[in-house]
Coordinates of C-alpha atoms and ligand atoms in Angstrom, one line a residue:
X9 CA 97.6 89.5 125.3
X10 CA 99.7 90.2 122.6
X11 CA 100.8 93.6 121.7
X12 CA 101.2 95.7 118.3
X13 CA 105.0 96.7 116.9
X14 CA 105.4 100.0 116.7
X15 CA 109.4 101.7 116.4
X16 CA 110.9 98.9 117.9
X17 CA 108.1 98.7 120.8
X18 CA 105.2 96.3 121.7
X19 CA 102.5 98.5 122.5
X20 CA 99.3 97.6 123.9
X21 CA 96.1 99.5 122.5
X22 CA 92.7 100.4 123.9
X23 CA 90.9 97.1 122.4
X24 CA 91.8 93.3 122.1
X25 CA 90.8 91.3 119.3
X26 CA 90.6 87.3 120.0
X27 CA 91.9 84.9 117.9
X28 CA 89.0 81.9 118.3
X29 CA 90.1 78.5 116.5
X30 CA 87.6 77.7 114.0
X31 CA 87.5 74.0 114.4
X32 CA 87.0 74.1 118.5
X33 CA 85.0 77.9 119.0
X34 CA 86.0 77.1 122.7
X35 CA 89.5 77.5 121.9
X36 CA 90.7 81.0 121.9
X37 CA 94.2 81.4 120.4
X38 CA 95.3 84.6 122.1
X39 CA 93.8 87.8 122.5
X40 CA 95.7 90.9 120.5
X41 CA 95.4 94.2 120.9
X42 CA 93.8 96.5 118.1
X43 CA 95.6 99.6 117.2
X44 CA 93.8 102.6 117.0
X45 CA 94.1 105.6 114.4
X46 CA 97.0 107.2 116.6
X47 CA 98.7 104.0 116.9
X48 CA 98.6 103.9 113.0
X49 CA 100.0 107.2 112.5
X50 CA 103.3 106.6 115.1
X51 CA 103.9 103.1 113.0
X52 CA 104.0 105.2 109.8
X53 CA 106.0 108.2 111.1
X54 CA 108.6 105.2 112.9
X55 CA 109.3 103.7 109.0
X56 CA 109.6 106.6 107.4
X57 CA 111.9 107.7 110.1
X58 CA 113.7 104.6 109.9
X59 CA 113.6 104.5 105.8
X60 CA 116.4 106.3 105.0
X61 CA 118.5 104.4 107.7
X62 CA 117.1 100.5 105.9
X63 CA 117.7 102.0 102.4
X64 CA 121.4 103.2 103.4
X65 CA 122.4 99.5 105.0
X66 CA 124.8 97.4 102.6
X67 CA 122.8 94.4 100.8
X68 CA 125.0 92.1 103.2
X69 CA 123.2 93.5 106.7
X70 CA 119.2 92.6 104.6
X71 CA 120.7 89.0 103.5
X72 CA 121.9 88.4 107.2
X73 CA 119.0 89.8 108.4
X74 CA 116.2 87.8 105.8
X75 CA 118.7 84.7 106.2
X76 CA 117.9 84.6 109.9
X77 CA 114.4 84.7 110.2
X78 CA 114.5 82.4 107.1
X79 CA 116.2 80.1 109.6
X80 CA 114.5 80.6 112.7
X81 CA 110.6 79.6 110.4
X82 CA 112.3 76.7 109.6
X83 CA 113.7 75.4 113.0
X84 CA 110.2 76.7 114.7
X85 CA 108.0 74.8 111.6
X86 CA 106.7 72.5 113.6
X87 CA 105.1 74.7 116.5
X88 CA 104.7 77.9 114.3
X89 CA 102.5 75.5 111.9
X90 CA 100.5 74.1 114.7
X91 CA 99.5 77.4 115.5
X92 CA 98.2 78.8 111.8
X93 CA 96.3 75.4 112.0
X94 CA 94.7 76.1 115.0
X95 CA 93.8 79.7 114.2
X96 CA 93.0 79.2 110.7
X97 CA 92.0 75.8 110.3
X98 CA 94.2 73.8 107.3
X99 CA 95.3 70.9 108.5
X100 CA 98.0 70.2 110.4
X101 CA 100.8 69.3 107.3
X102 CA 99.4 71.9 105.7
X103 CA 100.3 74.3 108.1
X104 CA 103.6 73.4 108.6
X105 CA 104.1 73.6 105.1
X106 CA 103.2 77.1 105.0
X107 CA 105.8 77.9 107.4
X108 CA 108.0 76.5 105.5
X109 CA 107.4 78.3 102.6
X110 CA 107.3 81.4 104.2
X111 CA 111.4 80.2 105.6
X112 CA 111.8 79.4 102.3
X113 CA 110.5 83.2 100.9
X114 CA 112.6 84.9 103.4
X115 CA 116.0 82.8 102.4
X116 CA 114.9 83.7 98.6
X117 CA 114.9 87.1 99.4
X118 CA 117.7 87.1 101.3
X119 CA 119.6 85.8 98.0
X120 CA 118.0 88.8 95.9
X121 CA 118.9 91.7 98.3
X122 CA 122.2 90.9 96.8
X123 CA 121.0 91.3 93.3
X124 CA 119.5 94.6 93.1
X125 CA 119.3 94.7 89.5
X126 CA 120.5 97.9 87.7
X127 CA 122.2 99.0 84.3
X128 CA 124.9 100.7 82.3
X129 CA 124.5 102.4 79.7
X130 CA 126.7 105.1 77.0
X131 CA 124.4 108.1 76.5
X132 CA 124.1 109.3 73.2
X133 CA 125.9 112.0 74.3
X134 CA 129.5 111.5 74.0
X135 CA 131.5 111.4 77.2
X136 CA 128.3 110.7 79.0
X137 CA 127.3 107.6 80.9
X138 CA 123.9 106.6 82.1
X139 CA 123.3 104.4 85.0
X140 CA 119.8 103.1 86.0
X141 CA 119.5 102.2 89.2
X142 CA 116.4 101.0 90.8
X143 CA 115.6 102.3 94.8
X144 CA 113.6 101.2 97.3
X145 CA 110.2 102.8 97.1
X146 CA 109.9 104.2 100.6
X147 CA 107.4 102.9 103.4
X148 CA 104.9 100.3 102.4
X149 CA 101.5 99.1 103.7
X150 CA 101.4 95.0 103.9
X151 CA 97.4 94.2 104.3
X152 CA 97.1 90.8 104.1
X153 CA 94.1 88.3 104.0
X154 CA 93.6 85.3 106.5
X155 CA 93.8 82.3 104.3
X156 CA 97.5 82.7 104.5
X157 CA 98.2 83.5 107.9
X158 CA 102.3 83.3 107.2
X159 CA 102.9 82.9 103.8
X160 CA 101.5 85.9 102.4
X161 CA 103.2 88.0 104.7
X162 CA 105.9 86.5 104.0
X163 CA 106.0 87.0 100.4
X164 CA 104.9 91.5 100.7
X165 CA 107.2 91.3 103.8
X166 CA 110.4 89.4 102.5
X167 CA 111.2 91.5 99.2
X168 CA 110.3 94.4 101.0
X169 CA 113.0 94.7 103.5
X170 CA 115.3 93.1 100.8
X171 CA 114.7 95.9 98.4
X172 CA 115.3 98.4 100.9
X173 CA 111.8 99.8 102.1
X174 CA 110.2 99.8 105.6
X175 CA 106.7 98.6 106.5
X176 CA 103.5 98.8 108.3
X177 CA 102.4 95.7 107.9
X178 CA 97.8 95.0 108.9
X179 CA 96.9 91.2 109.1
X180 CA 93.9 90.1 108.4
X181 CA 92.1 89.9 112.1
X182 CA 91.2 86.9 112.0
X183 CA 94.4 85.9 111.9
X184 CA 97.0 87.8 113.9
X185 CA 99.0 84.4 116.0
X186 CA 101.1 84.1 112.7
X187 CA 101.6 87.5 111.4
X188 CA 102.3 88.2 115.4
X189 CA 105.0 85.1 115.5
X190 CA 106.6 86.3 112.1
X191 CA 107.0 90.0 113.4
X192 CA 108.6 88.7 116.5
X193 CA 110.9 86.7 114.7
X194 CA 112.0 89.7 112.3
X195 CA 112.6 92.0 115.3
X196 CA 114.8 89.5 117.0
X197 CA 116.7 89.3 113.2
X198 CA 118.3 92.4 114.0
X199 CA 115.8 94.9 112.3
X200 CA 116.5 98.4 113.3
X201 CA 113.2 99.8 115.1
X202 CA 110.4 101.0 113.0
X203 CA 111.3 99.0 109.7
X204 CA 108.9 96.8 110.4
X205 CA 105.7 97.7 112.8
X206 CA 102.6 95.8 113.3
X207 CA 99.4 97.1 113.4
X208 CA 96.4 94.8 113.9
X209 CA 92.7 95.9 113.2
X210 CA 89.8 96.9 110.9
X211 CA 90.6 97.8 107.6
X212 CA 87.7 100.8 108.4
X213 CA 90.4 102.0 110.9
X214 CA 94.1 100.6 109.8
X215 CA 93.8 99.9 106.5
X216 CA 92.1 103.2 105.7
X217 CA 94.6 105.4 107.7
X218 CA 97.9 103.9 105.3
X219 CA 96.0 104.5 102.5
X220 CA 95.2 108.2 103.0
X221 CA 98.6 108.8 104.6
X222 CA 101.4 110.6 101.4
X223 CA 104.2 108.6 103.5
X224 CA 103.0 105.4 102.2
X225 CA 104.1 105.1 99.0
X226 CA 102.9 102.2 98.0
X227 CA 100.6 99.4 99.4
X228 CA 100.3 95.5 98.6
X229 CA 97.3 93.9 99.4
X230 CA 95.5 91.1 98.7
X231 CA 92.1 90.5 99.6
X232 CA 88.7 90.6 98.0
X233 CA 87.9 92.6 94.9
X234 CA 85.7 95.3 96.7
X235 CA 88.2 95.9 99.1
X236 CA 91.0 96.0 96.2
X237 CA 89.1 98.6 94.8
X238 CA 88.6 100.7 97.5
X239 CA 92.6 100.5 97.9
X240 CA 93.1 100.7 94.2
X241 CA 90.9 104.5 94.5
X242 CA 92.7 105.6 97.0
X243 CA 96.2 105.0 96.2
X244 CA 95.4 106.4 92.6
X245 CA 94.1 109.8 94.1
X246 CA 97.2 109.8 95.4
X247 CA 99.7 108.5 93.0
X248 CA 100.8 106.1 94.9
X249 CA 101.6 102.3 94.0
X250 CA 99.3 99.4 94.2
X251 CA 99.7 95.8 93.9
X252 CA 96.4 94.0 94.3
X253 CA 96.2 90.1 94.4
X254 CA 92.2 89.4 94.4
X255 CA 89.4 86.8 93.4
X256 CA 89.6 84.2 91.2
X257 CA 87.1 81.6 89.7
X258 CA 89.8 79.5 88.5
X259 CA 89.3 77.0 85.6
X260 CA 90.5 73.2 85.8
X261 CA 89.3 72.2 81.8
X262 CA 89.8 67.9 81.8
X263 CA 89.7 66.4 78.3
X264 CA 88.7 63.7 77.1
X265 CA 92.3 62.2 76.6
X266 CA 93.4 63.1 80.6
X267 CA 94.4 60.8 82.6
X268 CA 91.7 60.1 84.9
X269 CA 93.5 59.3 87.8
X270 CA 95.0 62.7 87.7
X271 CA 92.7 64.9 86.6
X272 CA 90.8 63.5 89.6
X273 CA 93.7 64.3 91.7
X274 CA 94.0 67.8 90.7
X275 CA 90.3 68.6 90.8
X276 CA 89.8 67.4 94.2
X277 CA 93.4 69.2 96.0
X278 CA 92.8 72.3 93.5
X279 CA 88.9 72.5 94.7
X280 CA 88.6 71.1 98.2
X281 CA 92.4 71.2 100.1
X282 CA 92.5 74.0 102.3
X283 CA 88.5 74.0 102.7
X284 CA 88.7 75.7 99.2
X285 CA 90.1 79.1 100.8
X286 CA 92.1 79.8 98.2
X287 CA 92.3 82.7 95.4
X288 CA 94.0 79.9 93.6
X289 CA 91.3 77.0 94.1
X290 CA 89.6 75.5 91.1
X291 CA 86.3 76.2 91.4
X292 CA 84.8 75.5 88.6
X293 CA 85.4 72.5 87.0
X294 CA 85.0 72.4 83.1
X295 CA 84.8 68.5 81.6
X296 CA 85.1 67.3 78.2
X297 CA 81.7 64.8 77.2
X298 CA 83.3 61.7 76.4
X299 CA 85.0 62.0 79.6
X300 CA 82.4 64.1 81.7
X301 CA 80.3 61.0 83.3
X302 CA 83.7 59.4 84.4
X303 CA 85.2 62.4 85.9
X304 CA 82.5 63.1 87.7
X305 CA 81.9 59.6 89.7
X306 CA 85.4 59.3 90.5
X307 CA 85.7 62.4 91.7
X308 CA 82.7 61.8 94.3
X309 CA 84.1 58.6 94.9
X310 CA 87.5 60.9 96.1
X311 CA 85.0 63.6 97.9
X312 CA 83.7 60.2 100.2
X313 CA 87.1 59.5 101.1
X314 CA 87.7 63.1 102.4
X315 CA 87.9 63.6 106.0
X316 CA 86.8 66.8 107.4
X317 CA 87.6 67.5 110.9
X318 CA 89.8 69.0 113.7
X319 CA 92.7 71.0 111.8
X320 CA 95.1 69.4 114.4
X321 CA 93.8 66.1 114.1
X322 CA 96.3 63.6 112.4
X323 CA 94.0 62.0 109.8
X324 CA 92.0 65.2 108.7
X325 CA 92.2 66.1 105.1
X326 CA 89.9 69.3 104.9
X327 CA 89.9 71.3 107.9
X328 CA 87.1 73.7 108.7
X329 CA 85.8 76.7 106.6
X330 CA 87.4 79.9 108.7
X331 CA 84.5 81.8 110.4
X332 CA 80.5 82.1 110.7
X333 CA 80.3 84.4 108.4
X334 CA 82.2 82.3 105.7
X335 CA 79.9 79.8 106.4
X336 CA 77.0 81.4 106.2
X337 CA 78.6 82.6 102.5
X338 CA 79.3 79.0 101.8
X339 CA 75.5 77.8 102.8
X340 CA 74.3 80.6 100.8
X341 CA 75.9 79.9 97.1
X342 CA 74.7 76.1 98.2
X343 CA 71.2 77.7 98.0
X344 CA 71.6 79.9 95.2
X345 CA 73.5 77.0 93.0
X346 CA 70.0 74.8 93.9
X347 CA 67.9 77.9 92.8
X348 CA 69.9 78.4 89.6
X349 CA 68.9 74.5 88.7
X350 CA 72.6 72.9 89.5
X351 CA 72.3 69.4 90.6
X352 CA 74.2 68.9 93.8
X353 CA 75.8 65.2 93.8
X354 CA 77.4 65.4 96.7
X355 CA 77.9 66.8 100.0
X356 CA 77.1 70.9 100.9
X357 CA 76.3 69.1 104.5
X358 CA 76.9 70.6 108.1
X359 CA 79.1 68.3 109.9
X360 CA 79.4 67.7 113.7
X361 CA 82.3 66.4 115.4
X362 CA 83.4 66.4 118.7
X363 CA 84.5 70.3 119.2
X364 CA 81.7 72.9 117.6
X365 CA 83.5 73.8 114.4
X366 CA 82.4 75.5 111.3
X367 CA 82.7 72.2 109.8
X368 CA 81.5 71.7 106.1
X369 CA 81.0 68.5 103.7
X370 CA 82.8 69.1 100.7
X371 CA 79.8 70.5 97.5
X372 CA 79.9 69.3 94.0
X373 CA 76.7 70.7 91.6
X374 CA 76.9 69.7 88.2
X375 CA 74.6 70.3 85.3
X376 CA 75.4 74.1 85.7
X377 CA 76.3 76.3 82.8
X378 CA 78.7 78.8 83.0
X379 CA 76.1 82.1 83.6
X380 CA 75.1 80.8 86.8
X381 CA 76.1 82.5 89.6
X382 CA 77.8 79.8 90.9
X383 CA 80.2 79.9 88.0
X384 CA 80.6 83.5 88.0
X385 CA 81.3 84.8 91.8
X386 CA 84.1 84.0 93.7
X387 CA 82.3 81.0 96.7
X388 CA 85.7 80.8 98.7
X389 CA 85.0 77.6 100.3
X390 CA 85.1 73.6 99.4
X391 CA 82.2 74.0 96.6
X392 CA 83.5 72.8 93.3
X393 CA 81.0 73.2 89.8
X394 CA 81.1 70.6 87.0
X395 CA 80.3 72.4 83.5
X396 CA 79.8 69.7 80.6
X397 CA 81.7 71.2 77.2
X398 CA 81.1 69.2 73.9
X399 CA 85.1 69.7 72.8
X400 CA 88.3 71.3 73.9
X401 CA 87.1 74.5 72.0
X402 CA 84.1 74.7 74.1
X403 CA 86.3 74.0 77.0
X404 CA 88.7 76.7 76.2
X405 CA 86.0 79.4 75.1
X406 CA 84.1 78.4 78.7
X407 CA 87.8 78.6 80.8
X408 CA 88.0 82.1 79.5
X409 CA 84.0 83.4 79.9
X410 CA 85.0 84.9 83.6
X411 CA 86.0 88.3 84.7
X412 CA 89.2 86.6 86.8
X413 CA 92.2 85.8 85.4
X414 CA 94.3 84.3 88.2
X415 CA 94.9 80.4 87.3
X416 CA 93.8 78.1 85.1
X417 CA 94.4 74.6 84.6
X418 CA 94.1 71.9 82.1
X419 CA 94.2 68.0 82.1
X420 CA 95.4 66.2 79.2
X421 CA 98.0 63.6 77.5
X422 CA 98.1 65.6 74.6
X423 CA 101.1 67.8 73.8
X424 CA 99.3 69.8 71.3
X425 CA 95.9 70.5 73.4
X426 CA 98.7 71.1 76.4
X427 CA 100.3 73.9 74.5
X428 CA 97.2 74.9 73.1
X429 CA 95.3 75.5 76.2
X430 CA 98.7 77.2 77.7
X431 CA 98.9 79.9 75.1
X432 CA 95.3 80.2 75.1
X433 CA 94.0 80.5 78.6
X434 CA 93.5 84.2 79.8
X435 CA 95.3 83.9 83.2
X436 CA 98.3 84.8 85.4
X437 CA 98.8 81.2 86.1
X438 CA 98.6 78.0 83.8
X439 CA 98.5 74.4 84.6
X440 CA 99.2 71.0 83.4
X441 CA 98.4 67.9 85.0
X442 CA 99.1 69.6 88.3
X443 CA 96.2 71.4 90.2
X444 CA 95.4 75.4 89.6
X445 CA 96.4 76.4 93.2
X446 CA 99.7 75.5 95.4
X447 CA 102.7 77.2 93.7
X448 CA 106.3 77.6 93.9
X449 CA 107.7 80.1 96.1
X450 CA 111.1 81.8 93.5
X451 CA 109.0 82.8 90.1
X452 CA 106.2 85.5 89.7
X453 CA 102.7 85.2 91.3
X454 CA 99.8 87.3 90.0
X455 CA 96.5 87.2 87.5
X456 CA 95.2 88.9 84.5
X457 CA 91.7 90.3 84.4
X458 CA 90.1 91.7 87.5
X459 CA 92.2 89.1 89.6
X460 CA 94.9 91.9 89.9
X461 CA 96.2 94.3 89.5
X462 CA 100.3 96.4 89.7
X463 CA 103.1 94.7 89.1
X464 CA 103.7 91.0 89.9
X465 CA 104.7 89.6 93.2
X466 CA 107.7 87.0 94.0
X467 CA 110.7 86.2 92.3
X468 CA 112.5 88.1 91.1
X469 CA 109.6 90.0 89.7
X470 CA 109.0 91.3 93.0
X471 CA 111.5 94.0 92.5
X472 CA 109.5 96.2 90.6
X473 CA 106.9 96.8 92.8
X474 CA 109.4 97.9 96.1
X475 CA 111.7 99.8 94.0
X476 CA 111.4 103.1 91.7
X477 CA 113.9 103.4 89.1
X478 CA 116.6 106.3 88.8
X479 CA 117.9 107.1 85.7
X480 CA 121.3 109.1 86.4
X481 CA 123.2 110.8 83.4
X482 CA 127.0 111.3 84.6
X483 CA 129.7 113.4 82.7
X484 CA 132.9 113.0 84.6
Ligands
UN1_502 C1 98.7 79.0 96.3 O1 97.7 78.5 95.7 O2 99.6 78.3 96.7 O3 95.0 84.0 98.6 C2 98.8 80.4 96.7 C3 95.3 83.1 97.8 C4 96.5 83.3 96.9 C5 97.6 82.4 97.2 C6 97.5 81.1 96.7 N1 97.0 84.7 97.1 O4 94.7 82.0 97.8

């Protein structure tokens, strides 16, 4: 059993949660305790106990500190992605990736706690100065979602220690191994107790307690769109901040001058890698006519040559989807996009393999328009939609006909349609030639629409959401 963090201790709570691998249900993980409401309330009074003490220390003790977990991710890759692969289920490189990424946020970060931005100014008053000077925002809520068991909390956790706040930081879970290892790591890093405290649960109990608590002053979460709302209401009756990171139904438009061979590419990693669990996936696939009935064969011809399987299997190229329920999600839409009229040209199958898994085949419909359900909700797992547009107009006015604004991509060889299509796509994220999901870990994250919602998150955009800004007027 693996306990909570709470002011430098590992305490054990009254319930465990277990951490079942989803491509072998015989496989549990670990089991974890749950914290309960009193738990909650000593990890919030420990960080804002221990907030003045993190906001006071000099931005060389946070880059020393960020630098050596950054470090320690990257020697302990290897095992630490093994482990998200076997409680989450993306394969294997996929995993390891991941933790590498996260290494990679926490040495980013390390770098920016030494770049606090701030100004200087001459008031218009003579002999008066003005300095603006941005500090940290207090104690935060993390509340993170399982598809990214280490990078996400990497990325809320990283820039928030950098900038100078403390945290109570809720995994999803589902998903605790990861968030559990990353916490571990920090506290060995030399954090002071009660900067960073762990607090796994149900957002009925955890994630409702930090956001009804005035010390939290601000919470980052991403997660799905009801629950971002129900954050969103809460922090707002309080004035406190927000950054929400939710659905998407992300765009990938292929015209008819892309190149084929990568346009297929990007469709099938943007849809299908990572069993489609991704906020970033491209869902819904929108295909120019003279090149529709191409795209479409080659990329079933790619969906036969996926493997799905064991997570921790070496030749596995889609691991499982994450839970029963998700399944049960996924089997659902496969019904609904049938009762809506799509055609379904390949897989949407069940799959068996040697360990019960939720394994799933890999779904393409096409033939759908753009009102179906199936092209307007959010699916979350390896079900792509084909949507046939007579010209790049059509294409452009049909990337834009959702409620998300996260990513969108667009395949082409021509400069002009390329520029077109990234000036005119309503998102947070555009593409070219490279798939809708996967991105770089040092330049701003985030959507437009009802995708999110605060200020951006990483690079150096980060900074606005962890600090509040002091404007000082000095007349020595
Ligand atoms: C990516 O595509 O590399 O939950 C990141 C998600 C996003 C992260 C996607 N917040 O899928």
């Amino acid at each position: 059993m693996r306990a909570n963090l709470i002011a430098g201790e590992w305490v054990e709570g009254a319930a465990t949660v277990a951490d079942v691998n989803p491509s072998d249900l015989s496989d549990v993980v670990e089991e974890f305790a749950v914290a309960d409401e009193a738990q909650v309330d000593a990890a919030i009074e420990a960080a804002t106990a221990a907030a003045p003490g993190w906001a006071a220390t000099s931005p060389a003790e946070r880059f020393a500190v960020l630098e050596r977990v950054g470090l320690e991710l990257e020697t302990r890759a290897t095992e630490l992605g093994e482990q998200l692969s076997r409680e989450e289920g993306k394969p294997k490189g996929e995993g390891v990736g991941e933790v590498l990424r996260a290494s990679q946020l926490f040495k980013f970060f390390a770098g920016e706690a030494l770049r606090v931005p701030g100004e200087h100014l001459r008031s218009v008053r003579p002999g008066v100065d003005v300095d603006i000077v941005r500090e940290p925002l207090g104690v935060v809520g993390v509340i993170t979602p399982w598809n990214f068991p280490i990078a996400i909390p990497a990325w809320k956790i990283a820039p928030a220690l950098a900038y100078g706040c403390t945290v109570v930081f809720k995994p999803a879970e589902m998903v605790p191994a990861s968030a559990w290892s990353l916490v571990e790591i920090c506290a060995r890093a030399g954090l002071p107790d009660g900067v960073l405290n762990l607090v796994i649960g149900p957002g009925r109990v955890v994630g409702e307690r930090m956001l009804n608590d005035p010390r939290v002053r601000g919470v980052s979460f991403t997660g799905s769109q009801a629950t971002g709302a129900r954050v969103a209401q809460a922090l707002a009756a309080r004035f406190a901040k927000a950054q929400l990171e939710m659905g998407g139904k992300n765009p990938l438009v292929v015209l008819d001058d892309a190149d084929l061979e990568i346009a297929v590419d990007c469709a099938a990693q943007g849809a299908f890698f990572q069993t489609g669990q991704r906020c970033t996936a491209s869902s819904r696939l929108i295909a120019s006519a003279g090149i529709h009935d191409r795209f479409v064969e080659e990329l079933v011809e790619r969906m036969r040559s996926l493997r799905v399987g064991h997570a921790l299997a070496d030749d596995t190229d889609v691991g499982p989807v994450v839970s029963a329920d998700q399944l049960e999600q996924d089997l659902d839409y496969l019904t609904v996009g049938r009762g809506e009229g799509a055609e379904l040209v390949h897989g949407g199958a069940r799959l068996e393999r040697e360990t019960e898994g939720y394994f799933l085949e890999p779904a393409l419909f096409v033939g759908t328009s753009n009102e179906m359900r199936v092209n307007r909700e959010e699916i979350f797992g390896p079900i792509a939609t084909v949507i046939r547009a007579t010209d790049p107009d059509e294409a452009l006015v049909l990337a834009n006909d959702t409620e998300f604004g996260l990513s969108a991509g667009v395949c082409t060889t021509s400069l002009a349609h390329a520029a077109r299509f990234r000036d005119g796509l309503q998102a947070g994220i555009v593409t070219v030639n490279l798939p809708t999901a996967g991105v770089d870990f040092h330049v701003p994250f985030g959507g437009t629409k009802a995708s999110s919602s605060g200020s951006r998150e990483q690079g150096r955009y980060a900074v606005e959401f962890f600090t509040t800004v002091k404007t000082a007027y000095v007349r020595p």
